[in-house]
Coordinates of N, CA and C in Angstrom, one line a residue:
Chain A
D1 N 0.8 -1.2 0.0 CA 0.0 0.0 0.0 C 0.9 1.2 0.0
A2 N 0.5 2.2 -0.8 CA 1.3 3.4 -0.9 C 1.2 4.1 0.4
M3 N 2.4 4.7 0.9 CA 2.4 5.3 2.2 C 2.5 6.8 2.0
V4 N 3.2 7.2 0.9 CA 3.4 8.7 0.6 C 2.9 8.8 -0.8
I5 N 1.8 9.6 -1.0 CA 1.1 9.7 -2.2 C 1.3 11.1 -2.8
Q6 N 1.6 11.2 -4.0 CA 1.7 12.6 -4.6 C 0.8 12.7 -5.8
N7 N 0.1 13.8 -5.9 CA -0.8 14.0 -7.0 C -0.7 15.5 -7.5
P8 N -0.7 15.6 -8.8 CA -0.7 14.6 -9.8 C 0.7 14.0 -10.0
R9 N 0.9 13.0 -10.8 CA 2.2 12.5 -11.1 C 2.9 13.4 -12.1
Y10 N 2.1 13.9 -13.0 CA 2.6 14.8 -14.1 C 1.7 16.0 -14.1
Q11 N 2.4 17.2 -14.1 CA 1.6 18.4 -14.1 C 2.3 19.3 -15.2
V12 N 1.4 19.8 -16.1 CA 1.8 20.8 -17.1 C 1.2 22.1 -16.8
T13 N 1.9 23.2 -16.7 CA 1.4 24.5 -16.5 C 2.0 25.5 -17.4
Q14 N 1.4 26.7 -17.5 CA 1.9 27.7 -18.4 C 2.8 28.7 -17.5
F15 N 3.7 29.3 -18.2 CA 4.5 30.3 -17.6 C 3.7 31.3 -16.8
G16 N 3.9 31.4 -15.5 CA 3.2 32.4 -14.7 C 1.9 31.9 -14.1
K17 N 1.4 30.8 -14.5 CA 0.1 30.3 -14.0 C 0.3 29.5 -12.7
P18 N -0.3 29.9 -11.6 CA -0.1 29.2 -10.3 C -0.4 27.8 -10.4
V19 N 0.3 27.0 -9.7 CA 0.1 25.5 -9.7 C 0.2 25.0 -8.2
T20 N -0.5 24.0 -7.9 CA -0.4 23.4 -6.6 C -0.2 21.9 -6.7
L21 N 0.8 21.4 -6.0 CA 1.1 20.0 -5.9 C 0.7 19.5 -4.6
S22 N 0.3 18.2 -4.6 CA -0.3 17.7 -3.3 C 0.5 16.5 -2.9
C23 N 0.6 16.3 -1.6 CA 1.2 15.2 -1.0 C 0.4 14.7 0.2
S24 N 0.2 13.4 0.3 CA -0.5 12.9 1.5 C 0.2 11.7 2.0
Q25 N 0.1 11.4 3.3 CA 0.8 10.3 3.9 C -0.1 9.5 4.8
T26 N 0.1 8.2 4.9 CA -0.7 7.3 5.7 C 0.1 6.8 6.9
L27 N 1.3 7.4 7.1 CA 2.2 7.0 8.1 C 2.1 7.7 9.5
N28 N 1.3 8.8 9.4 CA 1.1 9.6 10.6 C 2.4 10.2 11.1
H29 N 3.3 10.5 10.2 CA 4.6 11.0 10.5 C 4.5 12.5 10.9
N30 N 5.4 12.9 11.8 CA 5.4 14.3 12.2 C 6.0 15.3 11.1
V31 N 7.0 14.8 10.4 CA 7.7 15.7 9.5 C 7.4 15.4 8.1
M32 N 7.2 16.5 7.3 CA 7.0 16.4 5.9 C 7.9 17.3 5.2
Y33 N 8.5 16.9 4.1 CA 9.5 17.6 3.4 C 9.1 17.8 1.9
W34 N 9.5 18.9 1.3 CA 9.4 19.1 -0.1 C 10.8 19.3 -0.7
Y35 N 11.1 18.5 -1.7 CA 12.4 18.7 -2.4 C 12.1 19.0 -3.9
Q36 N 13.0 19.7 -4.5 CA 13.0 19.9 -5.9 C 14.2 19.2 -6.5
Q37 N 14.0 18.4 -7.6 CA 15.1 17.7 -8.2 C 15.1 17.9 -9.7
K38 N 16.1 18.6 -10.2 CA 16.3 18.8 -11.6 C 17.1 17.6 -12.2
S39 N 17.0 17.5 -13.5 CA 17.6 16.4 -14.2 C 19.1 16.2 -13.8
S40 N 19.5 15.0 -13.4 CA 20.8 14.6 -13.0 C 21.4 15.4 -11.9
Q41 N 20.5 16.0 -11.1 CA 21.0 16.8 -9.9 C 20.5 16.1 -8.6
A42 N 21.1 16.5 -7.5 CA 20.7 16.0 -6.2 C 19.4 16.7 -5.9
P43 N 18.5 16.0 -5.1 CA 17.3 16.6 -4.6 C 17.7 17.8 -3.7
K44 N 17.0 18.9 -3.8 CA 17.3 20.1 -3.0 C 16.1 20.4 -2.1
L45 N 16.4 20.5 -0.8 CA 15.3 20.7 0.1 C 14.8 22.1 0.0
L46 N 13.5 22.3 -0.2 CA 12.8 23.6 -0.3 C 12.4 24.0 1.1
F47 N 11.7 23.2 1.8 CA 11.2 23.5 3.2 C 10.7 22.2 3.8
H48 N 10.4 22.3 5.1 CA 9.8 21.1 5.7 C 8.9 21.6 6.9
Y49 N 8.0 20.8 7.3 CA 7.1 21.0 8.4 C 7.5 20.0 9.5
Y50 N 7.6 20.5 10.7 CA 7.7 19.6 11.9 C 6.3 19.9 12.6
D51 N 5.4 18.9 12.5 CA 4.0 19.2 12.9 C 3.5 20.4 12.1
K52 N 3.2 21.4 12.8 CA 2.7 22.6 12.2 C 3.8 23.7 12.0
D53 N 4.9 23.4 12.5 CA 6.0 24.4 12.4 C 6.7 24.3 11.0
F54 N 6.7 25.5 10.4 CA 7.2 25.6 9.0 C 8.6 26.0 9.1
N55 N 9.5 25.3 8.3 CA 10.9 25.6 8.3 C 11.3 25.8 6.8
N56 N 11.6 27.0 6.5 CA 12.0 27.4 5.1 C 13.5 27.4 4.9
E57 N 14.0 26.8 3.8 CA 15.4 26.9 3.6 C 15.7 28.3 3.1
A58 N 16.9 28.8 3.5 CA 17.2 30.2 3.3 C 17.2 30.6 1.8
D59 N 17.6 29.6 0.9 CA 17.7 29.9 -0.5 C 16.5 29.5 -1.3
T60 N 15.4 29.2 -0.6 CA 14.1 28.8 -1.4 C 13.5 30.1 -1.8
P61 N 13.2 30.2 -3.1 CA 12.6 31.5 -3.6 C 11.2 31.7 -3.0
D62 N 10.8 33.0 -2.9 CA 9.5 33.4 -2.4 C 8.4 32.8 -3.2
N63 N 8.7 32.5 -4.5 CA 7.7 32.0 -5.4 C 7.1 30.6 -4.9
F64 N 7.8 30.0 -4.0 CA 7.4 28.7 -3.5 C 6.8 28.8 -2.1
Q65 N 5.6 28.3 -1.9 CA 5.0 28.4 -0.6 C 4.5 27.0 -0.3
S66 N 4.1 26.8 1.0 CA 3.6 25.5 1.4 C 2.6 25.6 2.4
R67 N 1.7 24.6 2.5 CA 0.6 24.6 3.5 C 0.5 23.2 4.0
R68 N 0.2 23.1 5.3 CA 0.0 21.8 5.9 C -1.2 21.9 6.7
P69 N -2.4 21.6 6.2 CA -3.7 21.8 6.9 C -3.9 20.8 8.0
N70 N -3.3 19.6 7.9 CA -3.4 18.6 8.9 C -2.2 17.6 8.8
T71 N -2.1 16.6 9.6 CA -0.9 15.7 9.7 C -0.7 15.0 8.3
S72 N -1.8 14.7 7.7 CA -1.8 13.8 6.5 C -1.4 14.5 5.2
F73 N -1.7 15.8 5.1 CA -1.6 16.5 3.8 C -0.6 17.6 3.9
C74 N 0.1 17.8 2.8 CA 1.0 19.0 2.6 C 1.0 19.4 1.2
F75 N 0.9 20.7 0.9 CA 0.8 21.2 -0.4 C 2.0 22.1 -0.7
L76 N 2.4 22.0 -2.0 CA 3.4 22.9 -2.5 C 2.7 23.9 -3.5
D77 N 2.8 25.1 -3.3 CA 2.2 26.1 -4.2 C 3.3 26.9 -4.9
I78 N 3.3 26.9 -6.2 CA 4.2 27.7 -7.0 C 3.4 28.9 -7.6
R79 N 3.7 30.1 -7.1 CA 2.8 31.2 -7.4 C 2.9 31.6 -8.8
S80 N 4.1 31.7 -9.4 CA 4.3 32.2 -10.7 C 5.4 31.3 -11.3
P81 N 5.1 30.1 -11.8 CA 6.1 29.2 -12.3 C 6.9 29.8 -13.5
G82 N 8.2 29.7 -13.4 CA 9.0 30.1 -14.5 C 9.6 28.8 -15.2
L83 N 10.2 29.0 -16.3 CA 10.8 27.9 -17.0 C 11.8 27.1 -16.2
G84 N 12.5 27.8 -15.3 CA 13.5 27.2 -14.5 C 12.9 26.4 -13.3
D85 N 11.6 26.5 -13.2 CA 11.0 25.7 -12.1 C 10.6 24.3 -12.6
A86 N 10.8 24.0 -13.8 CA 10.4 22.7 -14.4 C 11.4 21.7 -13.7
A87 N 10.8 20.7 -13.0 CA 11.6 19.8 -12.3 C 10.7 18.7 -11.8
M88 N 11.3 17.7 -11.1 CA 10.6 16.7 -10.3 C 10.5 17.2 -8.9
Y89 N 9.3 17.2 -8.3 CA 9.1 17.6 -7.0 C 8.7 16.4 -6.1
L90 N 9.6 16.2 -5.1 CA 9.5 15.1 -4.3 C 9.0 15.4 -2.9
C91 N 8.0 14.7 -2.4 CA 7.6 14.8 -1.0 C 8.1 13.7 -0.2
A92 N 8.5 13.9 1.0 CA 9.0 12.9 1.9 C 8.5 13.1 3.3
T93 N 8.5 12.0 4.1 CA 8.1 12.1 5.5 C 9.1 11.4 6.4
S94 N 9.1 11.8 7.6 CA 9.9 11.0 8.6 C 9.1 11.1 9.9
R95 N 9.2 10.1 10.7 CA 8.5 10.1 12.0 C 8.9 11.3 12.9
D96 N 10.2 11.4 12.9 CA 10.8 12.4 13.8 C 12.2 12.7 13.2
Y97 N 12.9 13.6 13.8 CA 14.3 13.7 13.4 C 15.1 13.9 14.7
S98 N 14.7 13.2 15.7 CA 15.5 13.1 16.9 C 16.9 12.4 16.7
A99 N 17.9 13.0 17.2 CA 19.2 12.5 16.9 C 19.4 11.1 17.6
T100 N 18.5 10.9 18.6 CA 18.7 9.6 19.4 C 17.9 8.5 18.8
G101 N 17.1 8.7 17.9 CA 16.2 7.7 17.4 C 16.8 6.9 16.2
A102 N 17.0 5.6 16.4 CA 17.7 4.8 15.4 C 16.9 4.8 14.1
S103 N 15.6 4.7 14.2 CA 14.8 4.5 13.0 C 14.0 5.7 12.7
T104 N 13.9 6.7 13.5 CA 13.0 7.7 13.3 C 13.4 8.7 12.2
D105 N 14.7 8.6 11.8 CA 15.2 9.5 10.8 C 14.9 9.1 9.4
T106 N 14.5 7.8 9.2 CA 14.4 7.3 7.9 C 13.3 8.1 7.1
Q107 N 13.7 8.5 6.0 CA 12.8 9.3 5.1 C 12.1 8.4 4.2
Y108 N 10.8 8.6 4.0 CA 10.0 7.8 3.0 C 9.5 8.8 2.0
F109 N 9.8 8.5 0.7 CA 9.5 9.4 -0.4 C 8.3 8.9 -1.1
G110 N 7.6 9.9 -1.7 CA 6.6 9.7 -2.6 C 7.2 9.5 -4.0
P111 N 6.3 9.2 -5.0 CA 6.8 8.9 -6.4 C 7.2 10.2 -7.1
G112 N 6.8 11.3 -6.6 CA 7.2 12.6 -7.2 C 6.1 13.1 -8.2
T113 N 6.2 14.4 -8.4 CA 5.4 15.0 -9.5 C 6.3 15.7 -10.4
R114 N 6.2 15.3 -11.7 CA 7.1 16.0 -12.7 C 6.3 17.2 -13.2
L115 N 6.9 18.4 -13.0 CA 6.3 19.6 -13.5 C 7.0 20.1 -14.7
T116 N 6.1 20.4 -15.7 CA 6.5 21.0 -17.0 C 6.0 22.4 -17.1
V117 N 6.8 23.3 -17.4 CA 6.3 24.7 -17.6 C 6.5 25.1 -19.1
L118 N 5.3 25.5 -19.7 CA 5.4 25.8 -21.1 C 5.5 27.3 -21.3
Chain B
K1 N 30.5 24.6 4.9 CA 29.3 24.1 4.3 C 29.5 22.6 3.9
Q2 N 28.5 21.8 4.2 CA 28.6 20.4 3.9 C 28.5 20.1 2.4
E3 N 29.3 19.3 1.9 CA 29.2 18.9 0.5 C 29.3 17.4 0.4
V4 N 28.4 16.8 -0.4 CA 28.4 15.4 -0.5 C 28.7 15.0 -2.0
T5 N 29.7 14.1 -2.2 CA 30.2 13.8 -3.5 C 30.1 12.3 -3.7
Q6 N 29.6 11.9 -4.9 CA 29.5 10.5 -5.2 C 30.3 10.3 -6.5
I7 N 31.2 9.5 -6.5 CA 32.1 9.1 -7.6 C 32.1 7.6 -7.8
P8 N 31.9 7.0 -9.0 CA 31.7 7.8 -10.2 C 30.3 8.2 -10.4
A9 N 30.0 9.1 -11.4 CA 28.7 9.5 -11.7 C 27.9 8.4 -12.4
A10 N 28.6 7.5 -13.1 CA 27.9 6.4 -13.7 C 28.8 5.2 -13.7
L11 N 28.2 4.0 -13.7 CA 29.0 2.8 -13.6 C 28.2 1.6 -14.3
S12 N 28.9 0.9 -15.1 CA 28.4 -0.3 -15.8 C 29.1 -1.5 -15.3
V13 N 28.4 -2.6 -14.9 CA 29.0 -3.8 -14.3 C 28.3 -5.0 -14.8
P14 N 29.0 -6.0 -15.2 CA 28.3 -7.3 -15.6 C 27.6 -7.9 -14.5
E15 N 26.5 -8.5 -14.9 CA 25.6 -9.2 -13.9 C 26.4 -10.2 -13.1
G16 N 26.1 -10.3 -11.8 CA 26.8 -11.3 -11.0 C 28.0 -10.8 -10.2
E17 N 28.5 -9.7 -10.6 CA 29.7 -9.1 -9.9 C 29.3 -8.4 -8.7
N18 N 30.2 -8.4 -7.7 CA 30.0 -7.5 -6.5 C 30.6 -6.1 -6.9
L19 N 30.0 -5.1 -6.3 CA 30.4 -3.8 -6.6 C 30.3 -2.8 -5.4
V20 N 31.0 -1.8 -5.4 CA 31.0 -0.8 -4.3 C 30.8 0.6 -4.9
L21 N 29.8 1.3 -4.3 CA 29.5 2.7 -4.6 C 30.1 3.6 -3.5
N22 N 30.6 4.7 -3.9 CA 31.3 5.6 -2.9 C 30.5 6.9 -2.6
C23 N 30.6 7.3 -1.4 CA 30.0 8.6 -1.0 C 31.0 9.3 -0.1
S24 N 31.3 10.5 -0.3 CA 32.2 11.2 0.6 C 31.5 12.6 1.0
F25 N 31.8 13.0 2.2 CA 31.2 14.2 2.7 C 32.3 15.0 3.5
T26 N 32.2 16.3 3.4 CA 33.3 17.2 3.9 C 33.3 17.5 5.3
D27 N 32.1 17.4 6.0 CA 32.0 17.8 7.4 C 31.5 16.5 8.2
S28 N 32.4 16.1 9.1 CA 32.1 14.8 9.8 C 31.0 15.0 10.9
A29 N 30.6 16.2 11.1 CA 29.5 16.5 12.1 C 28.2 16.1 11.6
I30 N 27.8 14.8 11.6 CA 26.6 14.4 11.0 C 25.8 13.5 12.0
Y31 N 24.5 13.6 11.9 CA 23.7 12.7 12.7 C 23.6 11.3 12.1
N32 N 23.5 11.2 10.8 CA 23.4 9.9 10.1 C 23.6 10.1 8.6
L33 N 23.7 9.0 8.0 CA 23.8 8.9 6.5 C 22.8 7.9 6.0
Q34 N 22.2 8.2 4.9 CA 21.2 7.3 4.3 C 21.5 7.1 2.9
W35 N 21.3 5.9 2.4 CA 21.4 5.5 1.0 C 20.0 5.3 0.5
F36 N 19.8 5.8 -0.8 CA 18.6 5.7 -1.4 C 18.8 5.1 -2.8
R37 N 17.7 4.5 -3.3 CA 17.7 4.1 -4.7 C 16.6 4.9 -5.5
Q38 N 16.9 5.3 -6.7 CA 15.9 6.1 -7.5 C 15.9 5.5 -8.9
D39 N 14.7 5.0 -9.3 CA 14.5 4.5 -10.6 C 14.1 5.7 -11.5
P40 N 14.4 5.6 -12.8 CA 14.1 6.7 -13.7 C 12.7 7.3 -13.6
G41 N 12.6 8.6 -13.4 CA 11.3 9.2 -13.3 C 10.5 8.9 -12.0
K42 N 11.1 8.3 -11.0 CA 10.4 7.9 -9.8 C 11.0 8.6 -8.6
G43 N 10.3 8.4 -7.5 CA 10.8 8.9 -6.2 C 11.9 8.1 -5.7
L44 N 12.3 8.4 -4.4 CA 13.5 7.7 -3.8 C 13.0 6.6 -2.9
T45 N 13.7 5.5 -2.9 CA 13.4 4.4 -1.9 C 14.6 4.3 -1.0
S46 N 14.3 4.4 0.3 CA 15.3 4.3 1.3 C 15.9 2.8 1.3
L47 N 17.2 2.7 1.3 CA 17.8 1.4 1.4 C 18.4 1.1 2.8
L48 N 19.2 2.0 3.2 CA 19.8 1.8 4.5 C 20.1 3.1 5.2
L49 N 20.0 3.2 6.5 CA 20.3 4.4 7.3 C 21.3 4.0 8.3
I50 N 22.4 4.7 8.4 CA 23.4 4.5 9.4 C 23.5 5.7 10.3
Q51 N 23.3 5.4 11.6 CA 23.5 6.5 12.6 C 25.0 6.8 12.7
S52 N 25.3 8.0 13.2 CA 26.7 8.4 13.3 C 27.5 7.5 14.2
S53 N 26.9 6.8 15.2 CA 27.6 5.9 16.1 C 27.8 4.5 15.6
Q54 N 27.2 4.3 14.4 CA 27.3 2.9 13.8 C 28.4 2.9 12.7
R55 N 28.9 1.7 12.5 CA 29.9 1.5 11.4 C 29.3 0.9 10.2
E56 N 28.3 0.1 10.3 CA 27.7 -0.4 9.1 C 26.2 -0.9 9.3
Q57 N 25.5 -1.1 8.2 CA 24.2 -1.6 8.2 C 24.1 -2.6 7.1
T58 N 23.3 -3.6 7.3 CA 23.1 -4.6 6.2 C 21.7 -4.9 6.0
S59 N 21.3 -5.1 4.7 CA 20.0 -5.5 4.3 C 20.1 -6.4 3.1
G60 N 19.9 -7.7 3.2 CA 20.0 -8.6 2.1 C 21.3 -8.5 1.4
R61 N 21.4 -8.2 0.2 CA 22.6 -8.2 -0.6 C 23.3 -6.8 -0.4
L62 N 22.8 -5.9 0.3 CA 23.4 -4.6 0.5 C 24.0 -4.5 1.8
N63 N 25.2 -3.8 1.8 CA 25.9 -3.5 3.0 C 26.5 -2.1 2.9
A64 N 26.1 -1.3 3.9 CA 26.6 0.1 3.9 C 27.5 0.3 5.0
S65 N 28.6 1.0 4.8 CA 29.6 1.2 5.9 C 29.7 2.7 6.0
L66 N 30.2 3.1 7.2 CA 30.4 4.6 7.5 C 31.7 4.8 8.3
D67 N 32.5 5.6 7.7 CA 33.7 6.0 8.4 C 33.6 7.5 8.6
K68 N 33.0 7.9 9.7 CA 32.7 9.3 9.9 C 34.0 10.2 9.9
S69 N 35.0 9.7 10.6 CA 36.2 10.5 10.7 C 36.8 10.9 9.4
S70 N 36.8 10.0 8.4 CA 37.3 10.2 7.1 C 36.3 10.8 6.1
G71 N 35.1 10.9 6.6 CA 34.0 11.4 5.7 C 33.7 10.5 4.5
R72 N 33.6 9.2 4.8 CA 33.3 8.3 3.7 C 32.3 7.3 4.1
S73 N 31.5 6.9 3.1 CA 30.6 5.8 3.2 C 30.6 5.0 1.9
T74 N 30.4 3.7 2.0 CA 30.4 2.8 0.8 C 29.1 2.0 0.9
L75 N 28.6 1.7 -0.3 CA 27.4 0.8 -0.4 C 27.9 -0.4 -1.3
Y76 N 27.9 -1.5 -0.6 CA 28.4 -2.7 -1.3 C 27.2 -3.5 -1.7
I77 N 27.2 -3.9 -3.0 CA 26.1 -4.7 -3.6 C 26.7 -6.0 -4.0
A78 N 26.2 -7.1 -3.4 CA 26.7 -8.4 -3.7 C 25.9 -9.0 -4.8
A79 N 26.6 -9.8 -5.7 CA 25.9 -10.6 -6.7 C 24.9 -9.8 -7.5
S80 N 25.4 -8.7 -8.2 CA 24.5 -7.8 -8.8 C 23.6 -8.4 -9.8
Q81 N 22.4 -7.8 -9.9 CA 21.3 -8.3 -10.9 C 20.9 -7.1 -11.7
P82 N 20.3 -7.4 -12.9 CA 19.8 -6.4 -13.8 C 18.8 -5.5 -13.1
G83 N 18.0 -6.0 -12.1 CA 17.1 -5.2 -11.4 C 17.7 -4.2 -10.5
D84 N 19.0 -4.3 -10.2 CA 19.7 -3.4 -9.4 C 20.0 -2.1 -10.2
S85 N 19.8 -2.1 -11.5 CA 20.1 -0.9 -12.3 C 19.2 0.3 -11.8
A86 N 19.8 1.3 -11.4 CA 19.1 2.5 -10.9 C 20.2 3.6 -10.5
T87 N 19.7 4.7 -10.1 CA 20.6 5.7 -9.5 C 20.6 5.6 -8.0
Y88 N 21.8 5.5 -7.4 CA 21.9 5.4 -6.0 C 22.4 6.7 -5.4
L89 N 21.7 7.2 -4.4 CA 22.0 8.5 -3.8 C 22.3 8.3 -2.3
C90 N 23.3 9.1 -1.9 CA 23.5 9.1 -0.4 C 23.2 10.5 0.1
A91 N 22.8 10.6 1.3 CA 22.4 11.8 1.9 C 22.8 11.8 3.4
V92 N 23.4 13.0 3.8 CA 23.7 13.1 5.2 C 22.9 14.1 5.9
R93 N 22.6 13.8 7.2 CA 21.9 14.9 8.0 C 23.0 15.5 8.9
T94 N 23.1 16.8 8.7 CA 24.2 17.5 9.4 C 23.7 17.9 10.8
N95 N 24.6 17.9 11.8 CA 24.1 18.3 13.1 C 24.5 19.7 13.5
R96 N 25.2 20.4 12.5 CA 25.4 21.8 12.8 C 24.2 22.6 12.5
D97 N 23.4 22.3 11.4 CA 22.2 23.1 11.1 C 21.1 22.2 10.8
D98 N 21.2 20.9 11.1 CA 20.1 19.9 11.0 C 19.5 19.9 9.5
K99 N 20.4 19.9 8.6 CA 20.0 19.9 7.2 C 20.3 18.5 6.6
I100 N 19.5 18.1 5.6 CA 19.8 16.9 4.8 C 20.4 17.3 3.5
I101 N 21.6 16.8 3.2 CA 22.3 17.2 2.0 C 22.5 15.9 1.2
F102 N 22.1 15.9 -0.1 CA 22.2 14.8 -1.0 C 23.4 14.9 -1.9
G103 N 24.0 13.8 -2.3 CA 24.9 13.7 -3.4 C 24.1 13.7 -4.7
K104 N 24.8 13.8 -5.8 CA 24.1 13.8 -7.1 C 23.8 12.3 -7.5
G105 N 24.4 11.4 -6.9 CA 24.1 10.0 -7.2 C 25.1 9.3 -8.2
T106 N 25.0 8.0 -8.1 CA 25.8 7.2 -9.1 C 24.7 6.4 -9.9
R107 N 24.8 6.6 -11.2 CA 23.9 5.8 -12.1 C 24.5 4.5 -12.4
L108 N 23.8 3.4 -11.9 CA 24.4 2.1 -12.0 C 23.6 1.3 -13.1
H109 N 24.4 0.7 -14.0 CA 23.8 -0.2 -15.0 C 24.4 -1.6 -14.9
I110 N 23.5 -2.5 -14.7 CA 24.0 -3.9 -14.6 C 23.7 -4.6 -15.9
L111 N 24.8 -5.1 -16.5 CA 24.7 -5.6 -17.9 C 24.3 -7.1 -17.8
P112 N 23.2 -7.5 -18.5 CA 22.8 -8.9 -18.4 C 23.8 -9.8 -19.0

């Protein structure tokens, strides 16, 4: 059974047209992450939520926003997509990120949403 | 600033051979290191996670080692199979600023 679900799997949008990507999880994990991965590049963390606490990476553009209305769902909003925002967007969860927890740090990833900007 | 490097970027190996993938990181102040597998156009699948106090972890044909002091980790794959073909990424969680930093991955191709 899928544990981290991302919808849609493929999203096409026009330059400047807002788009929302969705992530849901059945693991009841505290932490949810959004990564951006461009072709042949390492995934780059955009931001993460620890419960309701939002943690933005310093170099994440203001164009990217996120919402977490409840434990299960997290959304990535791209307010005005540019051509450079075309990428795979990966959602991940972890139960916790306590340094003392042997298994709590394991991240579980969804299948990703591939965003194309025309 | 933590940097994670994976060399080589791509590797082709005949089926049945044992192989080692390498990951190096510049700052040894880490909580843990995780190895992932990524199939083309797909998300990441966690393979093994090694805490900073551990030296290795094993799962089936996979064995990951960690030498924190030298900033190195290896992923050993025994008796490789065509189904092992994928990109393998390592990621460290830093304890200076609690960030997860990924390498770019090694694209592995197992030749039938």
